[in-house]
XYZ file of C-alpha atoms in Angstrom:
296
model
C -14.564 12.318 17.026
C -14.031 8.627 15.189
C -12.735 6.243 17.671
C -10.743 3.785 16.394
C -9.553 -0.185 17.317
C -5.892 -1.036 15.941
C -5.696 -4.592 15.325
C -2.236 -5.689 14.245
C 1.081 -2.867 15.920
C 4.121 -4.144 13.882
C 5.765 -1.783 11.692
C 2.727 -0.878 9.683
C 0.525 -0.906 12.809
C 2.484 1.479 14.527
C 2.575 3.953 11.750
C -1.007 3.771 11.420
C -1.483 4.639 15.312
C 1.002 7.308 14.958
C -0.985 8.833 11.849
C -4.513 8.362 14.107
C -2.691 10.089 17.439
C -1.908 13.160 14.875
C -5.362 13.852 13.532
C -7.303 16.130 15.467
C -10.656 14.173 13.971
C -9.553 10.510 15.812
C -8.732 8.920 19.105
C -7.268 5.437 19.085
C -9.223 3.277 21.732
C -7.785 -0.035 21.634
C -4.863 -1.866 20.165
C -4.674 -5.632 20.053
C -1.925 -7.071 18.646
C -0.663 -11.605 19.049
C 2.365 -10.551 20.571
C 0.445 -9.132 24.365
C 3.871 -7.334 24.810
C 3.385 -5.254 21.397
C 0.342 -4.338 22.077
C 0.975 -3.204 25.599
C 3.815 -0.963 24.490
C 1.896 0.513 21.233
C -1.362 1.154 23.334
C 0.669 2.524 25.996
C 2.667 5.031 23.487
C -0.452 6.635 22.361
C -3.041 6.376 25.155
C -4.751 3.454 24.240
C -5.969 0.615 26.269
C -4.434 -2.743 25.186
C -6.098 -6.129 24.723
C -5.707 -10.056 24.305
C -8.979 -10.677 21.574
C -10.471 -8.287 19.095
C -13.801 -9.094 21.327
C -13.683 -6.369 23.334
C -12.909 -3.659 20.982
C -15.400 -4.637 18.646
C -18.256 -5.197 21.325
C -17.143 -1.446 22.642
C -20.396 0.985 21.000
C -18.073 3.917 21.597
C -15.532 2.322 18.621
C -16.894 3.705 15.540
C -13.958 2.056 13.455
C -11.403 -0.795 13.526
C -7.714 -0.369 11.535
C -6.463 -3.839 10.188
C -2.838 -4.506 9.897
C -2.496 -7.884 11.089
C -0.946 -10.543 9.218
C -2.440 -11.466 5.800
C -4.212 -14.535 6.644
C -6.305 -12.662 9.131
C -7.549 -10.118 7.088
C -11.079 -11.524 5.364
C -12.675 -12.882 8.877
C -11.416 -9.697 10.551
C -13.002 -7.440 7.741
C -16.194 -9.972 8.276
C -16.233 -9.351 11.917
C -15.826 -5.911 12.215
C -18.649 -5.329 9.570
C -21.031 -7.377 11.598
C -20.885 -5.705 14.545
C -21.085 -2.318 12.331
C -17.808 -1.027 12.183
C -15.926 1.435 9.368
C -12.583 -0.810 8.249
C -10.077 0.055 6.972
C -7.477 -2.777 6.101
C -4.528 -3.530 4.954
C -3.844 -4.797 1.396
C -4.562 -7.752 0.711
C -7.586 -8.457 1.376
C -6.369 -12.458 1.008
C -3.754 -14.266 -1.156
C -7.125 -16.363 -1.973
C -9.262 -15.248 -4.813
C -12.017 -17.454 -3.481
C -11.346 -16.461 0.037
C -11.549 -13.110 -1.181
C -14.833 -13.366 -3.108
C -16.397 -15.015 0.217
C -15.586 -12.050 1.944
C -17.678 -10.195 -0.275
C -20.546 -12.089 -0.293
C -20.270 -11.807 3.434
C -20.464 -8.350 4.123
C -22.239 -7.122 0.926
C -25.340 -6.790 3.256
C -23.473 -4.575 5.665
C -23.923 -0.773 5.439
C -20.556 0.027 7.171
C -17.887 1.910 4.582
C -14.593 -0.844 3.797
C -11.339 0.525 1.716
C -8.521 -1.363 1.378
C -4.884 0.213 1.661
C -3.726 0.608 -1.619
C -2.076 4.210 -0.509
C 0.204 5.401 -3.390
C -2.857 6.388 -4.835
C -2.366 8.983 -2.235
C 1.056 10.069 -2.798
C 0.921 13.802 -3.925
C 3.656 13.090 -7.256
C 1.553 10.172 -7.990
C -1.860 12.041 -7.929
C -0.371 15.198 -9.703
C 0.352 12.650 -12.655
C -3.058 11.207 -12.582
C -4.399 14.380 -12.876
C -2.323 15.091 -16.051
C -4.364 12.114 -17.850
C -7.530 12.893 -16.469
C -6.886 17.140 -17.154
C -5.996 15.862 -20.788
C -2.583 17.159 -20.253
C -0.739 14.706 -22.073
C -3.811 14.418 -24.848
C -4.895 10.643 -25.300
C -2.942 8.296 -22.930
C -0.757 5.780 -24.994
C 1.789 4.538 -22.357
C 2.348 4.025 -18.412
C 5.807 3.097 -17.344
C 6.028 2.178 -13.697
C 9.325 1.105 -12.071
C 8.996 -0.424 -8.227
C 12.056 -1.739 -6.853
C 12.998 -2.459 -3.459
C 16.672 -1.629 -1.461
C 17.077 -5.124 -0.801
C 15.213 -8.494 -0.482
C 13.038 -9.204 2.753
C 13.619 -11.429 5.073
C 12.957 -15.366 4.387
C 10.567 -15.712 6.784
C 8.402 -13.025 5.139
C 8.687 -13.906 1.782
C 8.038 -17.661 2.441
C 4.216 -16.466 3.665
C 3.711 -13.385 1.742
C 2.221 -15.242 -1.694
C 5.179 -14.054 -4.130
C 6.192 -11.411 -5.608
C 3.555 -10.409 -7.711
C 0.972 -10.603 -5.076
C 2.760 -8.905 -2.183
C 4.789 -6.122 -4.232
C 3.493 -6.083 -7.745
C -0.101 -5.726 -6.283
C 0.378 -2.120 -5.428
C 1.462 -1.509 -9.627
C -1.368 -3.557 -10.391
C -3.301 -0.844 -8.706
C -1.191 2.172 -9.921
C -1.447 1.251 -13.458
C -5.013 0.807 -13.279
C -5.786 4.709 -11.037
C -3.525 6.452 -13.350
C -4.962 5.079 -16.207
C -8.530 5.192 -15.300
C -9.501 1.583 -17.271
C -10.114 -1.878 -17.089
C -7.185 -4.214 -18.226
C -8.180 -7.342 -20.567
C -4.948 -8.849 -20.642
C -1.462 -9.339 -18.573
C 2.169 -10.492 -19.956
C 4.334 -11.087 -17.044
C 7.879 -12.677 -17.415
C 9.892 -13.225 -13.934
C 13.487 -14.624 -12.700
C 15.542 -15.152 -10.029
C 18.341 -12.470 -10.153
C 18.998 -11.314 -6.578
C 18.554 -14.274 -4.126
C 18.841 -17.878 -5.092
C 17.124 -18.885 -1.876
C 13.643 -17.094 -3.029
C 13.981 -19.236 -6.229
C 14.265 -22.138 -3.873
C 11.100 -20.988 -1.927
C 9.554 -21.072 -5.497
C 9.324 -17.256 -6.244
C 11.073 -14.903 -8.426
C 12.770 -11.392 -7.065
C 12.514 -9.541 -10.556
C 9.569 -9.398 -13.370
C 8.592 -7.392 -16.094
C 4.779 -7.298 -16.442
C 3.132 -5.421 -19.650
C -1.070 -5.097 -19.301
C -3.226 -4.350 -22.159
C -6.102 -2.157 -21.263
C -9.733 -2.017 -22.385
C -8.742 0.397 -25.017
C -5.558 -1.491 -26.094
C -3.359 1.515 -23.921
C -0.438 -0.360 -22.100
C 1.133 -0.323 -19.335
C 4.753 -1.809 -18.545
C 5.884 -2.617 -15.301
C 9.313 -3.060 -13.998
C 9.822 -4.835 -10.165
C 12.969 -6.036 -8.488
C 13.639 -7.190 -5.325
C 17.055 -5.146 -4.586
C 17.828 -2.050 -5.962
C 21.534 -0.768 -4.297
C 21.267 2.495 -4.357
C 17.331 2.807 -2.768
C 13.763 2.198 -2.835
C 13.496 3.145 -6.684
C 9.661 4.244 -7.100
C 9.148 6.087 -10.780
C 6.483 6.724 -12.417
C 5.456 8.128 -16.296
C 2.901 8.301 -18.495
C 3.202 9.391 -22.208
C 0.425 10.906 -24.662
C -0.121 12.422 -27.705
C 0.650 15.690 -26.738
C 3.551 14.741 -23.848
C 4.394 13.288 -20.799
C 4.544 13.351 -17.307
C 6.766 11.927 -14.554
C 6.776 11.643 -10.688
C 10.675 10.654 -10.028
C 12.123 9.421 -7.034
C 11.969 10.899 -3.614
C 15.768 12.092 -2.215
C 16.494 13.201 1.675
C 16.927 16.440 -0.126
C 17.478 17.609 -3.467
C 20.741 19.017 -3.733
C 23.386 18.090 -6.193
C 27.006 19.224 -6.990
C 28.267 19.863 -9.899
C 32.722 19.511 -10.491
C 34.744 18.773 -12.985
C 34.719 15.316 -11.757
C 31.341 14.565 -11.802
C 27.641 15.329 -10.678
C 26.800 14.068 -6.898
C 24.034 14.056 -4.838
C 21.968 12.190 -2.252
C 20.455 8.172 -3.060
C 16.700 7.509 -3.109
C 15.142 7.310 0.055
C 16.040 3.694 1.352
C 12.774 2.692 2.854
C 8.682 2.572 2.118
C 7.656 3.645 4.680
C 9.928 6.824 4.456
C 9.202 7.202 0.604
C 5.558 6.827 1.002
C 4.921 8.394 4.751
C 2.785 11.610 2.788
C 0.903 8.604 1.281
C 0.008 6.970 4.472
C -1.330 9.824 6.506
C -3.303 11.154 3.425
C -5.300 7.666 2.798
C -6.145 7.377 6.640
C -6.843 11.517 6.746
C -9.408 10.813 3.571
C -11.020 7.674 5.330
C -11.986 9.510 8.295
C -13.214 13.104 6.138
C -15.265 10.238 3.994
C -16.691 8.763 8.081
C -17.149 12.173 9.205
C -19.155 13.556 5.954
C-alpha cells in the first residue's frame, strides 16, 4: 500500500484524490490545501485527515509519497522538500515558470534517491500512445511530419492567465512535450509566431491567445503546432503524424460517436468541452503508472 500526501485540492487536486481513492494500490493520508476550508472538505470526501502546513504530512514515516498540485510558484521548494525528507513526488507541470529556478531545483535534489515525474499526462492518453507506437512500430516508415492542434473552448479567467507565464508556457508546454514523445528526438530549433485574436484584454496583460509554433528536430523532422485560446465548438485536441509509408491520427474525443446522416446535412455531437473530461483516461493512467513504477 503507497500512502500518499495531497498538497494543493482545487480542480486538479481533487481529481488527483479521486484517481488515488480508486486504486486498490493507494490510500490518501493527508490533504493540505491554503484555503483550510478546501482542504477540510477534500480530506473529508475521501477519508483523509486535513492539515494547515505540509509539516506534518511530510514528517509522517507512514507517507511514502506526496502529490503536488498547488499553485505554480510553489512547486520547486515543495519538490525540494518532499525529496529531503525521502518522499516519491509526483507534481504538477511546471516544475517553475523560471528556467533558473528550475535548474536549482535540480541541483537540489540530484543527491536524493526518491523517484520525481512531472505531469505531463497526454503522454498517457490511449489515442495519443497508439500513435506513438505507429512511429516507433515503423508503421508510417521514416517520420517526416507531426501536426498537433491544441485549442481550448474558451479563454481562462484573467486572474489565471495574469500568473500563469503565457501562453506558451502554461498551454503550449504540454505540445512541447507531445511533439517531442511522439517523435522520439531532440529539437535544435523553434519558430513560433503569436497574436491576439480572441481577447484583447490578454494582449493587454502582455500575452497572446493564438500561435503557430514549427520545431526542427535533431534530424531536421518537423513538427507544427497549432494553439488557440477559444475554440466554439470544444476542447479541439488532434493529433497526426505522416511518413513515408502513411499516417496516423488520434482525432477528437465526442460524448459519443454517433452521427446522422439527411438530406440536409451530417450532425452529430461537439468535442468534449473540457480537459479534464477529454483527458480523464490520461490522468488516472499517469498516476496508475507512478505507483506500478513505486511498487516494482
Amino acid at each position: 500500500m503507497i500512502r500518499f500526501a495531497l498538497f494543493g485540492a482545487g480542480k486538479i487536486g481533487r481529481m488527483h484524490a479521486a484517481n488515488l481513492a480508486g486504486h486498490k494500490k493507494t490510500e490518501l493520508r493527508w490533504v493540505y490545501d491554503i484555503n483550510q476550508a478546501t482542504g477540510d472538505e477534500v480530506a473529508a470526501t475521501f477519508g483523509a485527515r486535513s492539515c494547515n502546513s505540509t509539516e506534518a504530512p511530510l514528517s509522517d514515516p507512514e507517507v511514502d509519497a506526496v502529490l503536488i498540485a498547488t499553485s505554480t510558484d510553489t512547486h520547486a521548494s515543495l519538490i525540494v522538500e518532499s525529496a529531503k525528507a525521502g518522499k516519491a513526488v509526483f507534481c504538477e507541470k511546471p516544475i517553475d515558470l523560471s528556467l533558473e529556478k528550475v535548474n536549482r531545483c535540480s541541483d537540489q535534489i540530484k543527491n536524493y534517491d526518491v523517484p520525481i515525474q512531472i505531469g505531463f499526462n497526454r503522454r498517457f492518453d490511449p489515442s495519443h500512445r497508439k500513435v506513438a507506437q505507429a512511429v516507433q512500430n515503423g508503421e508510417i516508415g521514416n517520420l517526416e511530419q507531426v501536426i498537433i492542434t491544441s485549442r481550448d473552448p474558451e479563454p481562462p479567467p484573467k486572474e489565471y492567465y495574469l500568473v500563469a507565464g503565457g501562453m506558451l508556457r502554461d498551454m503550449t508546454i504540454h505540445d512541447f512535450d507531445m511533439a517531442r514523445y511522439i517523435a522520439g528526438k531532440q529539437v535544435k530549433e523553434v519558430f513560433a509566431k503569436g497574436a491576439v485574436m480572441v481577447d484583447p484584454e490578454i494582449g493587454k496583460a502582455g500575452d497572446i491567445d493564438t500561435a503557430v509554433i514549427t520545431l526542427t528536430f535533431e534530424d531536421d523532422t518537423m513538427a507544427v503546432i497549432d494553439n488557440c485560446r477559444k475554440a466554439v465548438y470544444g476542447y479541439d485536441q488532434r493529433l497526426e503524424v505522416f511518413g513515408s509509408k502513411g499516417m496516423a491520427q488520434a482525432e477528437n474525443n465526442f460524448p459519443n460517436n454517433h452521427k446522422l446522416y439527411t438530406e440536409s446535412g451530417i450532425s452529430g455531437d461537439l468535442p468534449l468541452h473540457f480537459f479534464l473530461e477529454r483527458y480523464d483516461a490520461s490522468y488516472n493512467q499517469e498516476i496508475r503508472e507512478f505507483i506500478d513504477a513505486l511498487v516494482s
